[in-house]
Amino acid sequence: MARLRRDYAVAQATADAVQAARRRLVWVLVTLATLFLLAGLALYLVRHGMSAPNWQLFAGVPRGLHRPGHILALALHGDALAIIDLGALALVAAPVLQLALAVAVFMRRRDGLYAFFSLLVLAILLGGLSLGWWL
Amino acid sequence: MSLELFAPLLFVGALLAGAIGALTGMGGGVVLIPMLVIGFGVDVRYAAGASLIAVIATSCGSALRRRQGLSNLHVGVFLEIAAVAGAVGGALVAGLVPKSALEAMLGVTLLLSAVLAFRVPSSAGQLPEGSDALELAGGFEDAGQHIEYAPRRIPAGFALMGVAGLMSGLLGIGSGALKTLAMDLVMRLPLKVSTATSNFMIGITAGASAGIYFSKGYVDPVLIGPVTLGTLGGAMLGAWLLPYLSTRWLRPFFALVVGGLGAEILWEAWRAWHG
């Protein structure tokens, strides 16, 4: 029983290590996202403020705003909507990087089973993103 | 209405939704989506896209907190296998489902979330028994007491996580209520562990649908700008207010509101189906 308890302490230490690294990572991403969202939204309101939104009818967002590559290219040209999307993409990067972090921590702690499981989750997550973005 | 008026209204609405979600533990999505659909007349697919990004933002917000509670990383990662797979499936299917069917599912999910908010947590914390091949058992110190627990009914909990992921992919919610239910009621994990682990999971589940949502044109920048900023602020505001407010009254009140909105969306979907 004493041995088991030490194992729980190890598990908790791993969780704490992931949480601490995750906090630093997320802080950077949230700051980036907030800046992009604010800048893009301000730019859009200045340029197109008067146009009434029509969200009742679903027509889909313009195709240029579907893929990260296109969004980045448009944002570099100063497109307000693409800059807002860049903020959203910074947030989407959070779960991917968090899982990569979990894989690294589990591997360093020689927890092979859970390094594999987190790699599996990361693979499905990237698969889901690719299904939308690259296929 | 011009966007100069609309954007601040959306921001304030999302701020409230984020704060209510954090205060009641229902999560951002189930408050945000009915507000967008009923309050602002937004199509359910645009609402799902905005909510999905807001859910990832909420999960980021909870990761920033210094005290994140007793999340069990093994349990979170293991169950997330089912949840992300379900989410990818749900997001793929979402495009094939007619709007009224999506609305009907949304209505049922909101009603269910409202009912779950009234549930008395079992919060058992069972002692480990049998083998622990998946190394899911855990232990923690609570008020000077050493508590050990091991999950029960792992296949059932795993399957329920798949369903939670499916609903997340279909509707753009985090499915936090269903995840906590699966861990707390089915797998009999202590409530503190279930809640903290669910917070860790919802962002990853939501992230799995993001690419598909973007490519289907669900993610409207004009909508997500004010909504995401509002939800982020609201989630932080809610976490900050939490110690000062009595959640005993907030929770049932907003559960009734969400349940009522769910019933209305269900009613509208039924009328659209027959009219």
mmCIF file of C-alpha atoms in Angstrom:
data_model
loop_
_atom_site.group_PDB
_atom_site.id
_atom_site.type_symbol
_atom_site.label_atom_id
_atom_site.label_comp_id
_atom_site.label_asym_id
_atom_site.label_seq_id
_atom_site.Cartn_x
_atom_site.Cartn_y
_atom_site.Cartn_z
ATOM 1 C CA MET A 1 0.000 0.000 0.000
ATOM 2 C CA ALA A 2 2.857 2.337 0.815
ATOM 3 C CA ARG A 3 4.346 1.700 -2.614
ATOM 4 C CA LEU A 4 1.007 2.486 -4.290
ATOM 5 C CA ARG A 5 0.752 5.743 -2.423
ATOM 6 C CA ARG A 6 4.108 6.867 -3.660
ATOM 7 C CA ASP A 7 2.900 6.099 -7.185
ATOM 8 C CA TYR A 8 -0.096 8.384 -6.709
ATOM 9 C CA ALA A 9 2.276 11.105 -5.582
ATOM 10 C CA VAL A 10 4.303 10.574 -8.755
ATOM 11 C CA ALA A 11 1.108 10.792 -10.848
ATOM 12 C CA GLN A 12 0.145 14.004 -9.086
ATOM 13 C CA ALA A 13 3.642 15.415 -9.637
ATOM 14 C CA THR A 14 3.346 14.631 -13.364
ATOM 15 C CA ALA A 15 -0.065 16.313 -13.492
ATOM 16 C CA ASP A 16 1.347 19.348 -11.682
ATOM 17 C CA ALA A 17 4.327 19.534 -14.060
ATOM 18 C CA VAL A 18 2.008 19.429 -17.078
ATOM 19 C CA GLN A 19 -0.268 22.043 -15.509
ATOM 20 C CA ALA A 20 2.582 24.441 -14.766
ATOM 21 C CA ALA A 21 4.012 24.184 -18.293
ATOM 22 C CA ARG A 22 0.500 24.380 -19.723
ATOM 23 C CA ARG A 23 -0.189 27.593 -17.809
ATOM 24 C CA ARG A 24 2.845 29.343 -19.310
ATOM 25 C CA LEU A 25 2.015 28.110 -22.804
ATOM 26 C CA VAL A 26 -1.667 29.085 -22.592
ATOM 27 C CA TRP A 27 -0.784 32.507 -21.204
ATOM 28 C CA VAL A 28 1.236 33.291 -24.354
ATOM 29 C CA LEU A 29 -1.486 31.957 -26.665
ATOM 30 C CA VAL A 30 -4.332 33.788 -24.882
ATOM 31 C CA THR A 31 -2.389 37.067 -24.991
ATOM 32 C CA LEU A 32 -1.680 36.589 -28.706
ATOM 33 C CA ALA A 33 -5.315 35.669 -29.387
ATOM 34 C CA THR A 34 -6.654 38.680 -27.479
ATOM 35 C CA LEU A 35 -4.352 41.056 -29.373
ATOM 36 C CA PHE A 36 -5.329 39.638 -32.785
ATOM 37 C CA LEU A 37 -9.037 39.600 -31.932
ATOM 38 C CA LEU A 38 -8.992 43.185 -30.668
ATOM 39 C CA ALA A 39 -6.894 44.514 -33.580
ATOM 40 C CA GLY A 40 -8.934 42.705 -36.235
ATOM 41 C CA LEU A 41 -12.270 43.687 -34.733
ATOM 42 C CA ALA A 42 -11.254 47.358 -34.366
ATOM 43 C CA LEU A 43 -10.012 47.418 -37.959
ATOM 44 C CA TYR A 44 -13.240 45.815 -39.196
ATOM 45 C CA LEU A 45 -15.477 48.210 -37.279
ATOM 46 C CA VAL A 46 -13.550 51.216 -38.619
ATOM 47 C CA ARG A 47 -13.770 49.969 -42.214
ATOM 48 C CA HIS A 48 -17.171 48.247 -42.384
ATOM 49 C CA GLY A 49 -18.965 49.364 -39.232
ATOM 50 C CA MET A 50 -22.249 50.192 -40.872
ATOM 51 C CA SER A 51 -22.941 46.954 -42.719
ATOM 52 C CA ALA A 52 -25.704 45.059 -40.944
ATOM 53 C CA PRO A 53 -24.844 41.463 -40.073
ATOM 54 C CA ASN A 54 -26.982 38.722 -41.547
ATOM 55 C CA TRP A 55 -26.482 35.641 -39.422
ATOM 56 C CA GLN A 56 -30.071 34.420 -39.748
ATOM 57 C CA LEU A 57 -29.323 32.931 -43.149
ATOM 58 C CA PHE A 58 -26.471 30.461 -43.263
ATOM 59 C CA ALA A 59 -24.352 31.082 -46.338
ATOM 60 C CA GLY A 60 -20.958 30.071 -44.955
ATOM 61 C CA VAL A 61 -17.876 32.199 -44.479
ATOM 62 C CA PRO A 62 -15.984 33.266 -47.698
ATOM 63 C CA ARG A 63 -13.644 30.512 -48.900
ATOM 64 C CA GLY A 64 -10.516 32.580 -48.314
ATOM 65 C CA LEU A 65 -11.150 32.247 -44.576
ATOM 66 C CA HIS A 66 -11.316 28.435 -44.432
ATOM 67 C CA ARG A 67 -7.661 27.370 -44.236
ATOM 68 C CA PRO A 68 -4.812 28.581 -41.997
ATOM 69 C CA GLY A 69 -2.522 29.236 -44.981
ATOM 70 C CA HIS A 70 -5.067 31.465 -46.717
ATOM 71 C CA ILE A 71 -5.945 33.198 -43.453
ATOM 72 C CA LEU A 72 -2.286 33.971 -42.764
ATOM 73 C CA ALA A 73 -1.748 35.293 -46.305
ATOM 74 C CA LEU A 74 -4.812 37.547 -46.049
ATOM 75 C CA ALA A 75 -3.849 38.732 -42.563
ATOM 76 C CA LEU A 76 -0.436 39.760 -43.851
ATOM 77 C CA HIS A 77 -2.259 41.946 -46.377
ATOM 78 C CA GLY A 78 -4.088 43.624 -43.511
ATOM 79 C CA ASP A 79 -7.460 41.897 -43.989
ATOM 80 C CA ALA A 80 -9.425 42.581 -40.785
ATOM 81 C CA LEU A 81 -11.423 39.309 -40.822
ATOM 82 C CA ALA A 82 -8.277 37.240 -41.367
ATOM 83 C CA ILE A 83 -6.619 38.969 -38.383
ATOM 84 C CA ILE A 84 -9.603 38.006 -36.193
ATOM 85 C CA ASP A 85 -9.307 34.415 -37.474
ATOM 86 C CA LEU A 86 -5.609 34.438 -36.600
ATOM 87 C CA GLY A 87 -6.695 35.043 -32.988
ATOM 88 C CA ALA A 88 -9.014 32.040 -33.185
ATOM 89 C CA LEU A 89 -6.199 29.934 -34.663
ATOM 90 C CA ALA A 90 -3.924 30.888 -31.744
ATOM 91 C CA LEU A 91 -6.589 29.407 -29.441
ATOM 92 C CA VAL A 92 -6.950 26.263 -31.595
ATOM 93 C CA ALA A 93 -3.185 25.754 -31.274
ATOM 94 C CA ALA A 94 -3.584 25.462 -27.475
ATOM 95 C CA PRO A 95 -4.993 21.881 -27.329
ATOM 96 C CA VAL A 96 -2.449 20.648 -29.919
ATOM 97 C CA LEU A 97 0.515 22.088 -28.031
ATOM 98 C CA GLN A 98 -0.902 20.931 -24.682
ATOM 99 C CA LEU A 99 -1.005 17.343 -25.940
ATOM 100 C CA ALA A 100 2.498 17.573 -27.394
ATOM 101 C CA LEU A 101 3.528 18.794 -23.944
ATOM 102 C CA ALA A 102 1.792 15.842 -22.255
ATOM 103 C CA VAL A 103 3.575 13.411 -24.610
ATOM 104 C CA ALA A 104 6.935 14.987 -23.730
ATOM 105 C CA VAL A 105 6.294 14.933 -19.970
ATOM 106 C CA PHE A 106 5.089 11.306 -19.991
ATOM 107 C CA MET A 107 8.108 10.261 -22.044
ATOM 108 C CA ARG A 108 10.527 12.028 -19.745
ATOM 109 C CA ARG A 109 8.898 10.315 -16.770
ATOM 110 C CA ARG A 110 9.135 6.959 -18.548
ATOM 111 C CA ASP A 111 5.366 6.479 -18.503
ATOM 112 C CA GLY A 112 5.301 4.617 -21.808
ATOM 113 C CA LEU A 113 1.612 3.665 -21.760
ATOM 114 C CA TYR A 114 0.449 7.237 -21.319
ATOM 115 C CA ALA A 115 3.043 8.674 -23.684
ATOM 116 C CA PHE A 116 1.407 6.358 -26.211
ATOM 117 C CA PHE A 117 -2.160 7.286 -25.207
ATOM 118 C CA SER A 118 -1.469 11.029 -25.415
ATOM 119 C CA LEU A 119 0.245 10.470 -28.766
ATOM 120 C CA LEU A 120 -2.899 8.625 -29.908
ATOM 121 C CA VAL A 121 -5.134 11.533 -28.814
ATOM 122 C CA LEU A 122 -2.772 13.967 -30.558
ATOM 123 C CA ALA A 123 -2.923 11.849 -33.736
ATOM 124 C CA ILE A 124 -6.756 11.816 -33.737
ATOM 125 C CA LEU A 125 -6.815 15.560 -32.995
ATOM 126 C CA LEU A 126 -4.415 16.287 -35.872
ATOM 127 C CA GLY A 127 -6.408 13.888 -38.040
ATOM 128 C CA GLY A 128 -9.581 15.866 -37.291
ATOM 129 C CA LEU A 129 -7.839 19.144 -38.113
ATOM 130 C CA SER A 130 -6.411 17.699 -41.357
ATOM 131 C CA LEU A 131 -9.819 16.378 -42.425
ATOM 132 C CA GLY A 132 -11.030 19.961 -42.449
ATOM 133 C CA TRP A 133 -7.926 21.795 -43.487
ATOM 134 C CA TRP A 134 -5.741 19.693 -45.704
ATOM 135 C CA LEU A 135 -7.921 17.099 -47.424
ATOM 136 C CA MET B 1 -29.052 46.922 -36.703
ATOM 137 C CA SER B 2 -25.578 48.236 -37.454
ATOM 138 C CA LEU B 3 -22.516 46.369 -36.311
ATOM 139 C CA GLU B 4 -21.364 49.240 -34.097
ATOM 140 C CA LEU B 5 -24.378 48.456 -31.919
ATOM 141 C CA PHE B 6 -24.369 44.730 -32.521
ATOM 142 C CA ALA B 7 -20.731 44.048 -31.617
ATOM 143 C CA PRO B 8 -20.899 45.640 -28.119
ATOM 144 C CA LEU B 9 -24.193 43.822 -27.453
ATOM 145 C CA LEU B 10 -22.620 40.517 -28.486
ATOM 146 C CA PHE B 11 -19.585 41.248 -26.325
ATOM 147 C CA VAL B 12 -21.716 41.977 -23.243
ATOM 148 C CA GLY B 13 -23.905 38.936 -23.943
ATOM 149 C CA ALA B 14 -20.869 36.666 -24.250
ATOM 150 C CA LEU B 15 -19.355 38.229 -21.116
ATOM 151 C CA LEU B 16 -22.512 37.303 -19.192
ATOM 152 C CA ALA B 17 -22.634 33.823 -20.758
ATOM 153 C CA GLY B 18 -18.983 33.212 -19.879
ATOM 154 C CA ALA B 19 -19.463 34.391 -16.299
ATOM 155 C CA ILE B 20 -22.663 32.353 -15.828
ATOM 156 C CA GLY B 21 -20.970 29.313 -17.337
ATOM 157 C CA ALA B 22 -18.041 29.621 -14.933
ATOM 158 C CA LEU B 23 -20.236 30.347 -11.896
ATOM 159 C CA THR B 24 -22.708 27.520 -12.455
ATOM 160 C CA GLY B 25 -20.254 24.971 -13.806
ATOM 161 C CA MET B 26 -22.477 24.435 -16.844
ATOM 162 C CA GLY B 27 -19.741 25.691 -19.164
ATOM 163 C CA GLY B 28 -19.810 28.494 -21.711
ATOM 164 C CA GLY B 29 -21.441 26.801 -24.687
ATOM 165 C CA VAL B 30 -24.825 25.782 -23.280
ATOM 166 C CA VAL B 31 -25.456 29.380 -22.175
ATOM 167 C CA LEU B 32 -23.899 31.058 -25.218
ATOM 168 C CA ILE B 33 -25.598 29.072 -28.008
ATOM 169 C CA PRO B 34 -29.246 29.659 -26.948
ATOM 170 C CA MET B 35 -28.410 33.331 -26.374
ATOM 171 C CA LEU B 36 -27.073 33.628 -29.938
ATOM 172 C CA VAL B 37 -29.853 31.550 -31.504
ATOM 173 C CA ILE B 38 -32.834 33.039 -29.655
ATOM 174 C CA GLY B 39 -31.519 36.429 -28.551
ATOM 175 C CA PHE B 40 -29.643 37.420 -31.712
ATOM 176 C CA GLY B 41 -31.378 35.213 -34.300
ATOM 177 C CA VAL B 42 -28.094 33.629 -35.382
ATOM 178 C CA ASP B 43 -28.234 30.429 -37.481
ATOM 179 C CA VAL B 44 -27.452 27.380 -35.332
ATOM 180 C CA ARG B 45 -24.358 26.568 -37.445
ATOM 181 C CA TYR B 46 -22.784 30.018 -37.023
ATOM 182 C CA ALA B 47 -23.665 29.770 -33.316
ATOM 183 C CA ALA B 48 -21.922 26.383 -33.122
ATOM 184 C CA GLY B 49 -18.797 27.811 -34.794
ATOM 185 C CA ALA B 50 -18.664 30.771 -32.418
ATOM 186 C CA SER B 51 -19.315 28.545 -29.411
ATOM 187 C CA LEU B 52 -16.576 26.079 -30.405
ATOM 188 C CA ILE B 53 -13.928 28.817 -30.368
ATOM 189 C CA ALA B 54 -15.426 30.221 -27.143
ATOM 190 C CA VAL B 55 -15.206 26.768 -25.498
ATOM 191 C CA ILE B 56 -11.500 26.509 -26.364
ATOM 192 C CA ALA B 57 -11.058 30.025 -24.932
ATOM 193 C CA THR B 58 -12.896 29.037 -21.723
ATOM 194 C CA SER B 59 -10.704 25.974 -21.322
ATOM 195 C CA CYS B 60 -7.620 28.176 -21.820
ATOM 196 C CA GLY B 61 -9.019 30.510 -19.153
ATOM 197 C CA SER B 62 -9.314 27.654 -16.647
ATOM 198 C CA ALA B 63 -5.753 26.529 -17.474
ATOM 199 C CA LEU B 64 -4.514 29.961 -16.420
ATOM 200 C CA ARG B 65 -5.806 29.549 -12.883
ATOM 201 C CA ARG B 66 -3.176 28.820 -10.273
ATOM 202 C CA ARG B 67 -5.381 26.349 -8.404
ATOM 203 C CA GLN B 68 -6.624 23.941 -11.005
ATOM 204 C CA GLY B 69 -7.784 21.300 -8.612
ATOM 205 C CA LEU B 70 -7.124 17.619 -8.631
ATOM 206 C CA SER B 71 -7.232 16.680 -12.288
ATOM 207 C CA ASN B 72 -6.191 13.091 -13.001
ATOM 208 C CA LEU B 73 -4.058 13.290 -16.122
ATOM 209 C CA HIS B 74 -4.211 9.554 -16.814
ATOM 210 C CA VAL B 75 -8.016 9.545 -16.660
ATOM 211 C CA GLY B 76 -8.189 12.702 -18.795
ATOM 212 C CA VAL B 77 -5.876 11.433 -21.527
ATOM 213 C CA PHE B 78 -7.417 7.943 -21.584
ATOM 214 C CA LEU B 79 -11.017 9.171 -21.864
ATOM 215 C CA GLU B 80 -10.019 11.833 -24.365
ATOM 216 C CA ILE B 81 -9.238 9.034 -26.868
ATOM 217 C CA ALA B 82 -12.999 8.375 -27.089
ATOM 218 C CA ALA B 83 -13.959 12.052 -26.847
ATOM 219 C CA VAL B 84 -11.771 13.347 -29.714
ATOM 220 C CA ALA B 85 -12.787 10.427 -31.929
ATOM 221 C CA GLY B 86 -16.463 11.192 -31.205
ATOM 222 C CA ALA B 87 -15.897 14.898 -31.849
ATOM 223 C CA VAL B 88 -14.323 14.315 -35.267
ATOM 224 C CA GLY B 89 -17.250 12.036 -36.179
ATOM 225 C CA GLY B 90 -19.791 14.561 -34.905
ATOM 226 C CA ALA B 91 -18.218 17.458 -36.801
ATOM 227 C CA LEU B 92 -18.194 15.417 -40.017
ATOM 228 C CA VAL B 93 -21.858 14.421 -39.567
ATOM 229 C CA ALA B 94 -22.948 17.963 -38.589
ATOM 230 C CA GLY B 95 -22.786 19.107 -42.222
ATOM 231 C CA LEU B 96 -25.102 16.312 -43.383
ATOM 232 C CA VAL B 97 -27.780 16.875 -40.745
ATOM 233 C CA PRO B 98 -30.612 19.310 -41.614
ATOM 234 C CA LYS B 99 -30.842 22.528 -39.609
ATOM 235 C CA SER B 100 -34.052 21.557 -37.800
ATOM 236 C CA ALA B 101 -32.530 18.251 -36.665
ATOM 237 C CA LEU B 102 -29.480 20.113 -35.308
ATOM 238 C CA GLU B 103 -31.840 22.451 -33.467
ATOM 239 C CA ALA B 104 -33.785 19.518 -32.037
ATOM 240 C CA MET B 105 -30.549 17.936 -30.756
ATOM 241 C CA LEU B 106 -29.512 21.292 -29.317
ATOM 242 C CA GLY B 107 -32.862 21.615 -27.530
ATOM 243 C CA VAL B 108 -32.570 18.135 -26.003
ATOM 244 C CA THR B 109 -28.942 18.774 -24.956
ATOM 245 C CA LEU B 110 -29.898 22.055 -23.259
ATOM 246 C CA LEU B 111 -32.765 20.383 -21.409
ATOM 247 C CA LEU B 112 -30.418 17.589 -20.334
ATOM 248 C CA SER B 113 -27.768 20.078 -19.143
ATOM 249 C CA ALA B 114 -30.458 21.864 -17.113
ATOM 250 C CA VAL B 115 -31.565 18.601 -15.476
ATOM 251 C CA LEU B 116 -27.950 17.623 -14.731
ATOM 252 C CA ALA B 117 -27.397 20.948 -12.957
ATOM 253 C CA PHE B 118 -30.011 19.892 -10.370
ATOM 254 C CA ARG B 119 -28.417 16.505 -9.781
ATOM 255 C CA VAL B 120 -26.907 15.863 -6.389
ATOM 256 C CA PRO B 121 -23.298 14.839 -6.962
ATOM 257 C CA SER B 122 -22.522 11.309 -5.829
ATOM 258 C CA SER B 123 -18.939 12.270 -4.957
ATOM 259 C CA ALA B 124 -18.206 8.814 -3.620
ATOM 260 C CA GLY B 125 -14.478 8.275 -4.024
ATOM 261 C CA GLN B 126 -14.340 4.484 -4.009
ATOM 262 C CA LEU B 127 -11.417 2.572 -2.662
ATOM 263 C CA PRO B 128 -9.270 0.827 -5.242
ATOM 264 C CA GLU B 129 -10.319 -2.742 -5.929
ATOM 265 C CA GLY B 130 -9.109 -5.336 -8.377
ATOM 266 C CA SER B 131 -6.284 -4.698 -10.775
ATOM 267 C CA ASP B 132 -5.408 -1.285 -12.122
ATOM 268 C CA ALA B 133 -4.021 -2.289 -15.516
ATOM 269 C CA LEU B 134 -4.685 1.130 -17.064
ATOM 270 C CA GLU B 135 -3.172 2.958 -14.079
ATOM 271 C CA LEU B 136 -6.239 5.150 -13.684
ATOM 272 C CA ALA B 137 -6.400 5.048 -9.893
ATOM 273 C CA GLY B 138 -5.348 8.079 -7.918
ATOM 274 C CA GLY B 139 -5.082 9.602 -4.508
ATOM 275 C CA PHE B 140 -5.073 13.037 -2.951
ATOM 276 C CA GLU B 141 -5.009 14.870 0.344
ATOM 277 C CA ASP B 142 -8.291 16.543 1.257
ATOM 278 C CA ALA B 143 -8.522 18.475 4.515
ATOM 279 C CA GLY B 144 -5.687 16.445 5.987
ATOM 280 C CA GLN B 145 -7.310 13.170 4.944
ATOM 281 C CA HIS B 146 -5.721 10.803 2.459
ATOM 282 C CA ILE B 147 -8.310 9.722 -0.104
ATOM 283 C CA GLU B 148 -7.680 7.008 -2.675
ATOM 284 C CA TYR B 149 -9.939 6.194 -5.554
ATOM 285 C CA ALA B 150 -10.145 3.924 -8.569
ATOM 286 C CA PRO B 151 -12.601 4.275 -11.447
ATOM 287 C CA ARG B 152 -15.420 1.748 -11.882
ATOM 288 C CA ARG B 153 -17.209 0.753 -15.100
ATOM 289 C CA ILE B 154 -14.406 1.980 -17.337
ATOM 290 C CA PRO B 155 -15.921 0.719 -20.657
ATOM 291 C CA ALA B 156 -19.239 2.471 -19.904
ATOM 292 C CA GLY B 157 -17.444 5.694 -18.998
ATOM 293 C CA PHE B 158 -15.307 5.437 -22.135
ATOM 294 C CA ALA B 159 -18.408 4.930 -24.315
ATOM 295 C CA LEU B 160 -20.191 7.874 -22.687
ATOM 296 C CA MET B 161 -17.140 10.044 -23.453
ATOM 297 C CA GLY B 162 -17.537 9.081 -27.100
ATOM 298 C CA VAL B 163 -21.139 10.334 -26.934
ATOM 299 C CA ALA B 164 -19.987 13.540 -25.208
ATOM 300 C CA GLY B 165 -17.453 14.036 -28.015
ATOM 301 C CA LEU B 166 -20.127 13.399 -30.648
ATOM 302 C CA MET B 167 -22.396 16.074 -29.154
ATOM 303 C CA SER B 168 -19.425 18.442 -28.963
ATOM 304 C CA GLY B 169 -18.656 17.943 -32.655
ATOM 305 C CA LEU B 170 -22.308 18.255 -33.683
ATOM 306 C CA LEU B 171 -23.192 21.362 -31.676
ATOM 307 C CA GLY B 172 -19.934 23.145 -30.896
ATOM 308 C CA ILE B 173 -20.302 22.719 -27.139
ATOM 309 C CA GLY B 174 -17.706 21.457 -24.649
ATOM 310 C CA SER B 175 -19.978 18.731 -23.240
ATOM 311 C CA GLY B 176 -18.562 19.436 -19.784
ATOM 312 C CA ALA B 177 -21.807 18.424 -18.066
ATOM 313 C CA LEU B 178 -21.889 15.039 -19.779
ATOM 314 C CA LYS B 179 -18.179 14.465 -19.102
ATOM 315 C CA THR B 180 -18.530 15.239 -15.419
ATOM 316 C CA LEU B 181 -21.583 12.966 -15.306
ATOM 317 C CA ALA B 182 -19.644 10.101 -16.903
ATOM 318 C CA MET B 183 -16.758 10.407 -14.463
ATOM 319 C CA ASP B 184 -18.768 11.209 -11.363
ATOM 320 C CA LEU B 185 -21.893 9.056 -11.706
ATOM 321 C CA VAL B 186 -20.732 6.199 -13.958
ATOM 322 C CA MET B 187 -17.048 5.803 -13.099
ATOM 323 C CA ARG B 188 -17.585 6.940 -9.499
ATOM 324 C CA LEU B 189 -14.614 9.275 -9.363
ATOM 325 C CA PRO B 190 -14.647 11.939 -6.644
ATOM 326 C CA LEU B 191 -16.446 15.092 -7.837
ATOM 327 C CA LYS B 192 -13.390 17.315 -7.362
ATOM 328 C CA VAL B 193 -11.388 15.010 -9.620
ATOM 329 C CA SER B 194 -14.205 14.776 -12.203
ATOM 330 C CA THR B 195 -14.649 18.544 -12.468
ATOM 331 C CA ALA B 196 -10.941 19.359 -12.748
ATOM 332 C CA THR B 197 -10.333 16.559 -15.262
ATOM 333 C CA SER B 198 -13.326 17.684 -17.343
ATOM 334 C CA ASN B 199 -11.863 21.223 -17.469
ATOM 335 C CA PHE B 200 -8.653 19.733 -18.851
ATOM 336 C CA MET B 201 -10.581 17.762 -21.477
ATOM 337 C CA ILE B 202 -13.128 20.157 -23.008
ATOM 338 C CA GLY B 203 -10.592 22.294 -24.906
ATOM 339 C CA ILE B 204 -8.983 19.260 -26.527
ATOM 340 C CA THR B 205 -12.362 17.802 -27.533
ATOM 341 C CA ALA B 206 -13.455 21.135 -29.018
ATOM 342 C CA GLY B 207 -10.131 21.533 -30.840
ATOM 343 C CA ALA B 208 -10.751 18.309 -32.771
ATOM 344 C CA SER B 209 -13.750 19.857 -34.594
ATOM 345 C CA ALA B 210 -12.114 23.224 -35.334
ATOM 346 C CA GLY B 211 -10.586 22.334 -38.722
ATOM 347 C CA ILE B 212 -13.843 20.870 -40.017
ATOM 348 C CA TYR B 213 -15.851 23.845 -38.700
ATOM 349 C CA PHE B 214 -13.469 26.314 -40.347
ATOM 350 C CA SER B 215 -13.570 24.478 -43.691
ATOM 351 C CA LYS B 216 -17.377 24.348 -43.675
ATOM 352 C CA GLY B 217 -17.554 28.092 -43.127
ATOM 353 C CA TYR B 218 -19.112 27.884 -39.621
ATOM 354 C CA VAL B 219 -16.482 30.156 -38.053
ATOM 355 C CA ASP B 220 -17.568 33.726 -38.851
ATOM 356 C CA PRO B 221 -14.862 36.210 -37.772
ATOM 357 C CA VAL B 222 -17.337 39.068 -37.303
ATOM 358 C CA LEU B 223 -19.254 36.902 -34.843
ATOM 359 C CA ILE B 224 -16.350 35.208 -33.056
ATOM 360 C CA GLY B 225 -14.463 38.494 -32.496
ATOM 361 C CA PRO B 226 -16.799 39.967 -29.869
ATOM 362 C CA VAL B 227 -18.034 36.544 -28.679
ATOM 363 C CA THR B 228 -14.570 35.114 -27.930
ATOM 364 C CA LEU B 229 -13.334 38.291 -26.260
ATOM 365 C CA GLY B 230 -16.531 38.430 -24.193
ATOM 366 C CA THR B 231 -16.361 34.760 -23.179
ATOM 367 C CA LEU B 232 -12.689 35.028 -22.188
ATOM 368 C CA GLY B 233 -13.439 38.077 -20.040
ATOM 369 C CA GLY B 234 -16.591 36.472 -18.651
ATOM 370 C CA ALA B 235 -14.838 33.238 -17.673
ATOM 371 C CA MET B 236 -12.189 35.233 -15.775
ATOM 372 C CA LEU B 237 -14.864 37.457 -14.206
ATOM 373 C CA GLY B 238 -16.851 34.379 -13.154
ATOM 374 C CA ALA B 239 -13.831 32.681 -11.591
ATOM 375 C CA TRP B 240 -13.026 35.916 -9.751
ATOM 376 C CA LEU B 241 -16.620 36.346 -8.495
ATOM 377 C CA LEU B 242 -17.048 32.705 -7.500
ATOM 378 C CA PRO B 243 -15.925 33.058 -3.849
ATOM 379 C CA TYR B 244 -18.254 36.032 -3.288
ATOM 380 C CA LEU B 245 -21.499 34.661 -4.734
ATOM 381 C CA SER B 246 -23.787 31.909 -3.553
ATOM 382 C CA THR B 247 -23.873 29.313 -6.291
ATOM 383 C CA ARG B 248 -26.680 27.562 -4.420
ATOM 384 C CA TRP B 249 -29.188 29.963 -5.947
ATOM 385 C CA LEU B 250 -27.381 30.846 -9.177
ATOM 386 C CA ARG B 251 -27.196 27.270 -10.354
ATOM 387 C CA PRO B 252 -30.898 26.301 -10.208
ATOM 388 C CA PHE B 253 -31.925 29.714 -11.548
ATOM 389 C CA PHE B 254 -29.755 29.591 -14.665
ATOM 390 C CA ALA B 255 -30.433 25.873 -15.113
ATOM 391 C CA LEU B 256 -34.133 26.820 -15.391
ATOM 392 C CA VAL B 257 -33.266 29.564 -17.898
ATOM 393 C CA VAL B 258 -31.163 27.194 -20.032
ATOM 394 C CA GLY B 259 -33.850 24.494 -19.783
ATOM 395 C CA GLY B 260 -36.526 26.971 -20.855
ATOM 396 C CA LEU B 261 -34.466 28.118 -23.829
ATOM 397 C CA GLY B 262 -33.835 24.481 -24.745
ATOM 398 C CA ALA B 263 -37.590 23.802 -24.679
ATOM 399 C CA GLU B 264 -38.206 26.816 -26.920
ATOM 400 C CA ILE B 265 -35.568 25.747 -29.462
ATOM 401 C CA LEU B 266 -37.048 22.235 -29.446
ATOM 402 C CA TRP B 267 -40.534 23.695 -30.005
ATOM 403 C CA GLU B 268 -39.309 25.870 -32.902
ATOM 404 C CA ALA B 269 -37.563 22.883 -34.488
ATOM 405 C CA TRP B 270 -40.752 20.814 -34.170
ATOM 406 C CA ARG B 271 -42.780 23.575 -35.804
ATOM 407 C CA ALA B 272 -40.237 23.944 -38.634
ATOM 408 C CA TRP B 273 -40.454 20.186 -39.178
ATOM 409 C CA HIS B 274 -44.252 20.202 -39.439
ATOM 410 C CA GLY B 275 -44.847 23.597 -40.933
#
